[in-house]
PDB file of C-alpha atoms in Angstrom:
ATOM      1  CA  UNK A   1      12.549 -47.004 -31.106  1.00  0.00           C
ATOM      2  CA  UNK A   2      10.967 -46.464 -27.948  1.00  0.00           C
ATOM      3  CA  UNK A   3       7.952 -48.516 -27.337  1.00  0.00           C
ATOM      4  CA  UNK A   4       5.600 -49.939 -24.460  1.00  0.00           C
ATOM      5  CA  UNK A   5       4.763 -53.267 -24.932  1.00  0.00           C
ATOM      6  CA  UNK A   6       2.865 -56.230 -22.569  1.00  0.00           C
ATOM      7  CA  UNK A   7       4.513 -59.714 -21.924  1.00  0.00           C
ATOM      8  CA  UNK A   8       1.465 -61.624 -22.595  1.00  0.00           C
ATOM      9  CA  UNK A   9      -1.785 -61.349 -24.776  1.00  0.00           C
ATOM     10  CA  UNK A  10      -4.218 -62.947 -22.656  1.00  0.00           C
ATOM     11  CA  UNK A  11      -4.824 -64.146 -19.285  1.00  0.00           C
ATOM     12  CA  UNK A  12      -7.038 -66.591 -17.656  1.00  0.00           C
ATOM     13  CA  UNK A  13      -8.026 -65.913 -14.133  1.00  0.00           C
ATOM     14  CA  UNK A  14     -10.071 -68.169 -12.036  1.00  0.00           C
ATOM     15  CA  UNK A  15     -12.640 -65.985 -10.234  1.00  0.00           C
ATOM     16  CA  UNK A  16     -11.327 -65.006  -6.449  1.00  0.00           C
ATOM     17  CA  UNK A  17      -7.770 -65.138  -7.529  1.00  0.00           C
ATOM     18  CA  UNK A  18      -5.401 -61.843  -7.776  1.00  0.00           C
ATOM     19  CA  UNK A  19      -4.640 -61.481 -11.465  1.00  0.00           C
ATOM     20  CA  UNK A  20      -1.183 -59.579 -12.565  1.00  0.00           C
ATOM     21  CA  UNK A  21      -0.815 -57.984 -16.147  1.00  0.00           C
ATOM     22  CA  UNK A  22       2.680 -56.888 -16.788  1.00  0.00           C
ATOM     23  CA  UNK A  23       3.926 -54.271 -18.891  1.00  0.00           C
ATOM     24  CA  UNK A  24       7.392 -53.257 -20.550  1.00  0.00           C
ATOM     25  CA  UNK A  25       8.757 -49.647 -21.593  1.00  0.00           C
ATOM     26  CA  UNK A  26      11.679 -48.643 -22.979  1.00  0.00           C
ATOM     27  CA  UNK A  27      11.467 -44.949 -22.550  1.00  0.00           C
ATOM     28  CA  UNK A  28      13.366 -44.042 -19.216  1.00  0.00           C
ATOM     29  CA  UNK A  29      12.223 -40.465 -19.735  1.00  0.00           C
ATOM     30  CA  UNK A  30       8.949 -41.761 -19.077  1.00  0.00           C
ATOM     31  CA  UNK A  31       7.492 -40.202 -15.454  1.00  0.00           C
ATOM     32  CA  UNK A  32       3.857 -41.059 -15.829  1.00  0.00           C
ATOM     33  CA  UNK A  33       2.547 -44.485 -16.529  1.00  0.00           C
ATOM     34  CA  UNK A  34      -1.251 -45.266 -16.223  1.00  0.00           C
ATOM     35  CA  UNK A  35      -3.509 -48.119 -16.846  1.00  0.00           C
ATOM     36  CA  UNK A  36      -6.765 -48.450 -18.868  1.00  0.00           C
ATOM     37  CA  UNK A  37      -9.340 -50.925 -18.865  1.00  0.00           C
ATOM     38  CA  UNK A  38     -11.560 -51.610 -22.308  1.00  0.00           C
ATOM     39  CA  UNK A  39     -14.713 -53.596 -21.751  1.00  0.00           C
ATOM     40  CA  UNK A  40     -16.348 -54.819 -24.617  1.00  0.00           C
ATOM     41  CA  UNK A  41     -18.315 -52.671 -26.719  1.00  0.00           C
ATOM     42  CA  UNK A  42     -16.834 -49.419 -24.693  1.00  0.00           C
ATOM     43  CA  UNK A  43     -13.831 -46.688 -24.844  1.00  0.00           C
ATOM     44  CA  UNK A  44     -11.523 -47.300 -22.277  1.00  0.00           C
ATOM     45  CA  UNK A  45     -11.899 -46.057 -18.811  1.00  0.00           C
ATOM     46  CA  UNK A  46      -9.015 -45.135 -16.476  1.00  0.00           C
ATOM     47  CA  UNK A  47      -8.111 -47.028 -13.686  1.00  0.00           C
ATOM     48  CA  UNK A  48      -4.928 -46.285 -11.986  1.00  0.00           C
ATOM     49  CA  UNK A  49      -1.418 -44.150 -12.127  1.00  0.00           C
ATOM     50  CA  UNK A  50       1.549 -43.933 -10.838  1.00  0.00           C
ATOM     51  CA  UNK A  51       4.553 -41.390 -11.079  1.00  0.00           C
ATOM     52  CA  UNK A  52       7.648 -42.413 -11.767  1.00  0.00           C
ATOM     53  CA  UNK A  53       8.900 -40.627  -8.013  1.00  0.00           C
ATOM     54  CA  UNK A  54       6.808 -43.953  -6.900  1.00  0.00           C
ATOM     55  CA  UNK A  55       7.321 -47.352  -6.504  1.00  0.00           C
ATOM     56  CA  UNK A  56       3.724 -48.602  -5.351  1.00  0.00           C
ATOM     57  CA  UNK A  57       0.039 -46.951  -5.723  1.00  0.00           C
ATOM     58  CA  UNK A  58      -2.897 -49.080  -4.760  1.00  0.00           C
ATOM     59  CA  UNK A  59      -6.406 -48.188  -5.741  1.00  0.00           C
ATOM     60  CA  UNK A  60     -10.177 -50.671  -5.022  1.00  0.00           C
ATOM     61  CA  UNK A  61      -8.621 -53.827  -5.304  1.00  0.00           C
ATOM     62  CA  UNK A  62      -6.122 -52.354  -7.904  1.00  0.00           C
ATOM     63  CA  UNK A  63      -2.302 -51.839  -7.072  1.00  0.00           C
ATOM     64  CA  UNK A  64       0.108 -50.965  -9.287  1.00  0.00           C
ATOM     65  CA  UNK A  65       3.773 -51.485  -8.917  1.00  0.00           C
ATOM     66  CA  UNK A  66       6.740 -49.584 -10.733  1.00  0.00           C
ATOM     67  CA  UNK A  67      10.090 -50.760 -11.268  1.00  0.00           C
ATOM     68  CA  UNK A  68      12.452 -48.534 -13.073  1.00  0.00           C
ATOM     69  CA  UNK A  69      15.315 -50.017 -12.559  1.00  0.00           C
ATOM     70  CA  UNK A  70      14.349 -52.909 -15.135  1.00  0.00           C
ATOM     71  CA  UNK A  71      11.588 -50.580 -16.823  1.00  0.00           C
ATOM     72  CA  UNK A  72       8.792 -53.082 -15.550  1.00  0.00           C
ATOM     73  CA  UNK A  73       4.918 -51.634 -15.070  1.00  0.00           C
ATOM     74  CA  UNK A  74       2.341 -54.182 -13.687  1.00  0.00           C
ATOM     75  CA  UNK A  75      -0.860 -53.739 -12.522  1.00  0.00           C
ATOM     76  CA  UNK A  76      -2.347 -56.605  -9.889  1.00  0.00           C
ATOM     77  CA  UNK A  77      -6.396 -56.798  -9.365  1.00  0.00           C
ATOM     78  CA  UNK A  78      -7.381 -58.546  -5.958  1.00  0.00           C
ATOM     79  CA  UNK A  79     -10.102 -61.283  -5.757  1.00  0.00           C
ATOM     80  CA  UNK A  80     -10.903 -61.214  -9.360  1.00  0.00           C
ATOM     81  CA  UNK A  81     -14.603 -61.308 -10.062  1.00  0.00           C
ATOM     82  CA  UNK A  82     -16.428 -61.711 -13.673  1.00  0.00           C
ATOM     83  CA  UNK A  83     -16.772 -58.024 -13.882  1.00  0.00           C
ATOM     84  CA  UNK A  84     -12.941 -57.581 -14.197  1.00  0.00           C
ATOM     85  CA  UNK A  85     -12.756 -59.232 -17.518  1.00  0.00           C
ATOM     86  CA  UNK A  86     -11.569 -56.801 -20.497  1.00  0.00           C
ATOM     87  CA  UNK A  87      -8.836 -55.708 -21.709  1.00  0.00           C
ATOM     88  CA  UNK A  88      -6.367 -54.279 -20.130  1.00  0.00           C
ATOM     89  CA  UNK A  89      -3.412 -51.275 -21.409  1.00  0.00           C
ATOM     90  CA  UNK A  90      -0.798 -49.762 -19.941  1.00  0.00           C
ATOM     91  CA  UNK A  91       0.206 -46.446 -21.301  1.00  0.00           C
ATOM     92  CA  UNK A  92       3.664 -44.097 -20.343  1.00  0.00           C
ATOM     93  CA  UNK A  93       3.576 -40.046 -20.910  1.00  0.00           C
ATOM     94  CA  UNK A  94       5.789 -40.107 -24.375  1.00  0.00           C
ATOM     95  CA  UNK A  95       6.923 -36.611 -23.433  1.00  0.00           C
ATOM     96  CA  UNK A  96       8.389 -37.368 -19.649  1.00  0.00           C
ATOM     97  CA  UNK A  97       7.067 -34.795 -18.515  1.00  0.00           C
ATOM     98  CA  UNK A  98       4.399 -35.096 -15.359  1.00  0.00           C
ATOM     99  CA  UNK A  99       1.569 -32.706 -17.398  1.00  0.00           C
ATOM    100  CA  UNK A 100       2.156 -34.049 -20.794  1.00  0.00           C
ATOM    101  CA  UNK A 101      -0.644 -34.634 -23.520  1.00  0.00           C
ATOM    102  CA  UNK A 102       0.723 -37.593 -24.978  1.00  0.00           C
ATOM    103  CA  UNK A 103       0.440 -41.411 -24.341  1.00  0.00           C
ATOM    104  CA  UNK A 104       2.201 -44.154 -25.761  1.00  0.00           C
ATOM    105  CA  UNK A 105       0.157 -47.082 -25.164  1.00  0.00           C
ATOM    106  CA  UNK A 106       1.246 -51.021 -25.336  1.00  0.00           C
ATOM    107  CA  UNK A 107      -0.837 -53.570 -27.555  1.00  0.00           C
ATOM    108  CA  UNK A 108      -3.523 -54.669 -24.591  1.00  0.00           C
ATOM    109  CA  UNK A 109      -4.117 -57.798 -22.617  1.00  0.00           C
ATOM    110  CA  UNK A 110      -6.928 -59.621 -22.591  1.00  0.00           C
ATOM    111  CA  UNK A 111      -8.141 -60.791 -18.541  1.00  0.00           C
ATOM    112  CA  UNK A 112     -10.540 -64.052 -19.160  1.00  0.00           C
ATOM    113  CA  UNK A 113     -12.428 -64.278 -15.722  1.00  0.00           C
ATOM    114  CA  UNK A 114     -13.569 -68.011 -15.330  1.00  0.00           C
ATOM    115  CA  UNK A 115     -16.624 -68.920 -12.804  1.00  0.00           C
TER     116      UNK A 115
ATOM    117  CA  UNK B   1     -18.288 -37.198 -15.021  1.00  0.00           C
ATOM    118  CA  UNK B   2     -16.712 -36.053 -18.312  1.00  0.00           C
ATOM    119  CA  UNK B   3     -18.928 -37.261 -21.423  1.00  0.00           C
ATOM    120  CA  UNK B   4     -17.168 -37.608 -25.017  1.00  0.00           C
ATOM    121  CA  UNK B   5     -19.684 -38.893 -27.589  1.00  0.00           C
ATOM    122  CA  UNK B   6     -19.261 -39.949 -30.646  1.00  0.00           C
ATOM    123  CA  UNK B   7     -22.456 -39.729 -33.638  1.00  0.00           C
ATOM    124  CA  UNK B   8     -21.621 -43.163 -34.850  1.00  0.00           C
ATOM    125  CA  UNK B   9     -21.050 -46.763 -33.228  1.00  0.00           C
ATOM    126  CA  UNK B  10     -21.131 -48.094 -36.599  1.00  0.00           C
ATOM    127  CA  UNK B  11     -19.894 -46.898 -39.911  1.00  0.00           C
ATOM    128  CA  UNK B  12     -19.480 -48.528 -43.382  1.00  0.00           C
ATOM    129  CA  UNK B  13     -18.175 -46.773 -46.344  1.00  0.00           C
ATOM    130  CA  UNK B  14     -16.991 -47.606 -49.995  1.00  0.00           C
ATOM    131  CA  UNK B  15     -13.551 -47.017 -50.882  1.00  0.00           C
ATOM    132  CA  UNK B  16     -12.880 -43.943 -52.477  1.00  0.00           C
ATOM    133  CA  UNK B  17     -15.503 -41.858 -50.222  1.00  0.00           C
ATOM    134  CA  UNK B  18     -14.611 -39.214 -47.573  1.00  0.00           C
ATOM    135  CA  UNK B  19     -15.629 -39.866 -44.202  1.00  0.00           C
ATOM    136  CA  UNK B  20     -16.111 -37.772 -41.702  1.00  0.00           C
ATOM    137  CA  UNK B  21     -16.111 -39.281 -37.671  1.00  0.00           C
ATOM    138  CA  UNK B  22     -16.997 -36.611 -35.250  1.00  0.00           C
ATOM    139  CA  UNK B  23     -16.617 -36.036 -31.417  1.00  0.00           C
ATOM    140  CA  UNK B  24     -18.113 -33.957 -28.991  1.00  0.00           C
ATOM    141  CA  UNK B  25     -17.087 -33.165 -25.360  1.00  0.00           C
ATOM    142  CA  UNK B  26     -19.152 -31.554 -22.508  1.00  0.00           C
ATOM    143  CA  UNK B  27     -16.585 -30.518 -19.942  1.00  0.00           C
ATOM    144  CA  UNK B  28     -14.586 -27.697 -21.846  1.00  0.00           C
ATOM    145  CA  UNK B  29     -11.341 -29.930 -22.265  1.00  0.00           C
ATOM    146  CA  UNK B  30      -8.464 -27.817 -24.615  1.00  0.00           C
ATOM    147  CA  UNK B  31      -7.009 -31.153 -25.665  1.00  0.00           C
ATOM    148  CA  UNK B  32      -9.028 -33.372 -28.125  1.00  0.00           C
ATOM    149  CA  UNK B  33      -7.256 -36.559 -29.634  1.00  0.00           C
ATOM    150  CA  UNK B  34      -8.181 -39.452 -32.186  1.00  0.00           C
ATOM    151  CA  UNK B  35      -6.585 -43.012 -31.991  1.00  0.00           C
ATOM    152  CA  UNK B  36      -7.425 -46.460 -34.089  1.00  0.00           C
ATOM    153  CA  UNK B  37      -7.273 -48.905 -32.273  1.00  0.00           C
ATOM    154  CA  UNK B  38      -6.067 -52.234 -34.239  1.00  0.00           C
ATOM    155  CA  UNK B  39      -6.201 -56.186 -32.568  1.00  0.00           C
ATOM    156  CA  UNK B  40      -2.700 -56.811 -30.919  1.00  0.00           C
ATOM    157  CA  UNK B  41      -1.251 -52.983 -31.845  1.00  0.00           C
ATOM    158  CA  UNK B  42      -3.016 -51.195 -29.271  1.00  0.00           C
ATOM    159  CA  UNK B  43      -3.868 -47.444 -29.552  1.00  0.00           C
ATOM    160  CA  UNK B  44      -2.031 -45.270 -32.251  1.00  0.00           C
ATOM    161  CA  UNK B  45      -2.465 -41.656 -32.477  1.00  0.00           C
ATOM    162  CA  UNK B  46      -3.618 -40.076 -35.316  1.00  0.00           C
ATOM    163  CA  UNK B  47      -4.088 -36.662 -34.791  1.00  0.00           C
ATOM    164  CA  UNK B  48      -4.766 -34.290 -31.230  1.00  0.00           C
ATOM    165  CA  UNK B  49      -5.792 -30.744 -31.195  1.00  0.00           C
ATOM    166  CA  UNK B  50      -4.534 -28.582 -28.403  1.00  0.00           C
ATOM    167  CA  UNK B  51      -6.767 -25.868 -29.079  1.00  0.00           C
ATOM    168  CA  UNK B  52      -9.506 -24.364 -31.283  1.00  0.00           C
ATOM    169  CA  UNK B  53      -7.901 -24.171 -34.764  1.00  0.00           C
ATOM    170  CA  UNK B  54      -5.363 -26.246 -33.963  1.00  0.00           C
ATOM    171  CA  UNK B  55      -3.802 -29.288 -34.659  1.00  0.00           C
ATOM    172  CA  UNK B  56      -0.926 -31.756 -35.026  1.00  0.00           C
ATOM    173  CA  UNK B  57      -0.097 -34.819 -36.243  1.00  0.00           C
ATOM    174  CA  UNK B  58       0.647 -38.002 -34.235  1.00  0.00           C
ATOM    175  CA  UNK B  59       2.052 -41.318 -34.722  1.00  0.00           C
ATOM    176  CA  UNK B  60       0.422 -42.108 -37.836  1.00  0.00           C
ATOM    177  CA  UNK B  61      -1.492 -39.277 -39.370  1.00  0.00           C
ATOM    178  CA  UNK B  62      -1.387 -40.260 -43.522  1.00  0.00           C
ATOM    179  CA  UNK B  63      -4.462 -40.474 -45.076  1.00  0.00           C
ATOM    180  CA  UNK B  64      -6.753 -38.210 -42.411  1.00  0.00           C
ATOM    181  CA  UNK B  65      -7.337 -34.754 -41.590  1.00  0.00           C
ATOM    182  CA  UNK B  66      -8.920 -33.437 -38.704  1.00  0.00           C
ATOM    183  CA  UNK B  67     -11.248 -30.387 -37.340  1.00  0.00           C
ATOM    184  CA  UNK B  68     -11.592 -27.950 -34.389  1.00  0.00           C
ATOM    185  CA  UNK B  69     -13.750 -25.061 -35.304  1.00  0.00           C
ATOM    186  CA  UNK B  70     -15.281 -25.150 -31.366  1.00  0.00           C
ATOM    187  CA  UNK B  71     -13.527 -26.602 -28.400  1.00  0.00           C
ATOM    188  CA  UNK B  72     -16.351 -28.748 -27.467  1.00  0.00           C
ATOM    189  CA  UNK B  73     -16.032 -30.578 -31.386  1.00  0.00           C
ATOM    190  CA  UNK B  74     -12.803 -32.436 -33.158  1.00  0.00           C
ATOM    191  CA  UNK B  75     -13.587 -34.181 -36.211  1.00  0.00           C
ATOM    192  CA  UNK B  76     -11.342 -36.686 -38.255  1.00  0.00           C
ATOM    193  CA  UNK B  77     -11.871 -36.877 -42.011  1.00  0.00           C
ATOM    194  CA  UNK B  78     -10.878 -39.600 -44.148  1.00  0.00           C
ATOM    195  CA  UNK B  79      -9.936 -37.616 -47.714  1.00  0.00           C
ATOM    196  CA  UNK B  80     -10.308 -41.004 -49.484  1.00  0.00           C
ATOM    197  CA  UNK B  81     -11.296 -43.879 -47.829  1.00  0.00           C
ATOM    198  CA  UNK B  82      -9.186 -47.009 -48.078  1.00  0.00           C
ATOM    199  CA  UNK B  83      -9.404 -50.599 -46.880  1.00  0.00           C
ATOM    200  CA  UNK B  84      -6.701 -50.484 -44.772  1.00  0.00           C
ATOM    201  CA  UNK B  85      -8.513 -47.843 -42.466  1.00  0.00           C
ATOM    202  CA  UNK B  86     -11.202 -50.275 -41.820  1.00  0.00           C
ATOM    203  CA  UNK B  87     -10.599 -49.593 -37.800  1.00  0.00           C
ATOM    204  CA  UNK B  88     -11.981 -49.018 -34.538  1.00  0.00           C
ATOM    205  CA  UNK B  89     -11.747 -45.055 -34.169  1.00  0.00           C
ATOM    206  CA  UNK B  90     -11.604 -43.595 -30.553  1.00  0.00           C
ATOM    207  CA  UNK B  91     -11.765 -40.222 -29.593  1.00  0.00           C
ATOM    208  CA  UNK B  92     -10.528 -38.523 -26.212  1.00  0.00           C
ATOM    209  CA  UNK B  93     -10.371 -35.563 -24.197  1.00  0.00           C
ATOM    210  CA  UNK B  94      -7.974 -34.273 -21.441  1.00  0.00           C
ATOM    211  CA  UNK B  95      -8.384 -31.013 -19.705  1.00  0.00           C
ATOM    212  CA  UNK B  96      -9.105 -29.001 -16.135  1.00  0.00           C
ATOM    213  CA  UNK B  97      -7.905 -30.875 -13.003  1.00  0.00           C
ATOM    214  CA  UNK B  98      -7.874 -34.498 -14.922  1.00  0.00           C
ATOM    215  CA  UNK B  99      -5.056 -32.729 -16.721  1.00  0.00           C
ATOM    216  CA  UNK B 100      -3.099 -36.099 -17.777  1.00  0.00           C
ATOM    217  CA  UNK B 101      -6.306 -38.727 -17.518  1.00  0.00           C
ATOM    218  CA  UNK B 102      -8.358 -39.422 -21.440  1.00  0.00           C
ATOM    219  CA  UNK B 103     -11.107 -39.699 -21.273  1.00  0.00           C
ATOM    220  CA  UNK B 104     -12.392 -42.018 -24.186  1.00  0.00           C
ATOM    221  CA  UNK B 105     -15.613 -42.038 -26.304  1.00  0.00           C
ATOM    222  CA  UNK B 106     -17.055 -45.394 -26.816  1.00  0.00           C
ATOM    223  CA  UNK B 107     -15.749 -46.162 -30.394  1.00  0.00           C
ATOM    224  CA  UNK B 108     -16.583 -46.114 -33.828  1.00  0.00           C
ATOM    225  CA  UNK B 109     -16.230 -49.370 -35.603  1.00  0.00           C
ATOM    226  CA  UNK B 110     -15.235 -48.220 -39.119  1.00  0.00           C
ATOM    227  CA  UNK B 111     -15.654 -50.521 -42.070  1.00  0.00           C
ATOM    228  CA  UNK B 112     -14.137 -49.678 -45.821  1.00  0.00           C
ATOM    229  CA  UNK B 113     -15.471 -52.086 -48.368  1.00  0.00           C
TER     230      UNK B 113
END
């Protein structure tokens, strides 16, 4: 079926590098993708997203890229810093369509910031 | 900002016994949802509510129920509680302008012994 899924479960950053969490979908109705970030202890709180008419969005020290032609999400944090360390999902719009209610997310990855 | 709260951080029930999680938003969202949230399988719908009095069923919606008798509250109800829902429970909102963003409570971290 069609899924959303993350090439690796965790990822260890030292702090001041550019960290890059990658994400797979399958869906190629999918026109909305977003990312979430999940501190401990906390819900998770939106960070960036990107419409599938898009190739490139950058945020604060947040970019994400889009490539549809291999179905490839990833989501690239500048000059890591301890605060960055959660984990990290990417979600598509299940429904294709730019105003829809539904996410699909992928399994998470977990960013380990080292000092 | 957009507030969803939920009563309890931390829950633990004996099998057998209903449960009821609840939710409240402040920002007068139409859509409510309720994921669990399970180590390596992400977020998985259970149920969303588009509306007051209504409701449908997500990815996995066996063994709960849910609630909207107001638009500001969505509550999930475990019938019967069973092991295998021991889970983290999250509930969101989406609504106004922020029309495809959740916005996520903080969690409840439910145990079934």
């Amino acid at each position: 079926g069609e899924s959303v899924g993350l090439h690796l479960p965790t990822l260890s950053v030292q702090e001041g590098d550019n960290s890059i969490i990658n994400c797979a979908y399958s869906n190629s109705a999918s026109d909305y993708f977003i990312w979430y970030k999940q501190e401990s202890g906390k819900g998770p709180q939106f960070i960036i997203d990107i419409r599938s008419n898009m190739d490139k969005r950058q945020g604060q020290r947040v970019t994400v890229l889009l490539n549809k032609t291999v179905k490839h999400l990833s989501l690239q944090i500048a000059a890591t810093q301890p605060g960055d360390s959660a984990v990290y999902f990417c979600a598509e719009n299940k429904s294709g369509k730019a105003a829809g209610n539904k996410l699909t997310f992928g399994g998470g990855t977990r960013v380990l910031v080292k000092p | 900002d957009v507030k969803v709260t939920q009563s309890s951080r931390y829950l633990v029930k004996r099998t057998g016994e209903k449960v009821f999680l609840e939710c409240v938003q402040d920002m007068d969202h139409e859509n409510m949802f309720w994921y669990r949230q399970d180590p390596g399988l992400g977020l998985r719908l259970i149920y969303f509510s588009y509306d007051v009095k209504m409701k449908e069923k997500g990815d996995i919606p066996e063994g709960y129920s849910v609630s909207r008798e107001k638009k500001e509250r969505f509550s999930l109800i475990l019938e019967s509680a069973s092991t295998n829902q021991t889970s983290m429970y999250l509930c969101a909102s989406i609504g106004g302008r922020e029309n495809e963003k959740l916005f996520f409570g903080s969690g409840t971290q439910l145990s079934v012994l």
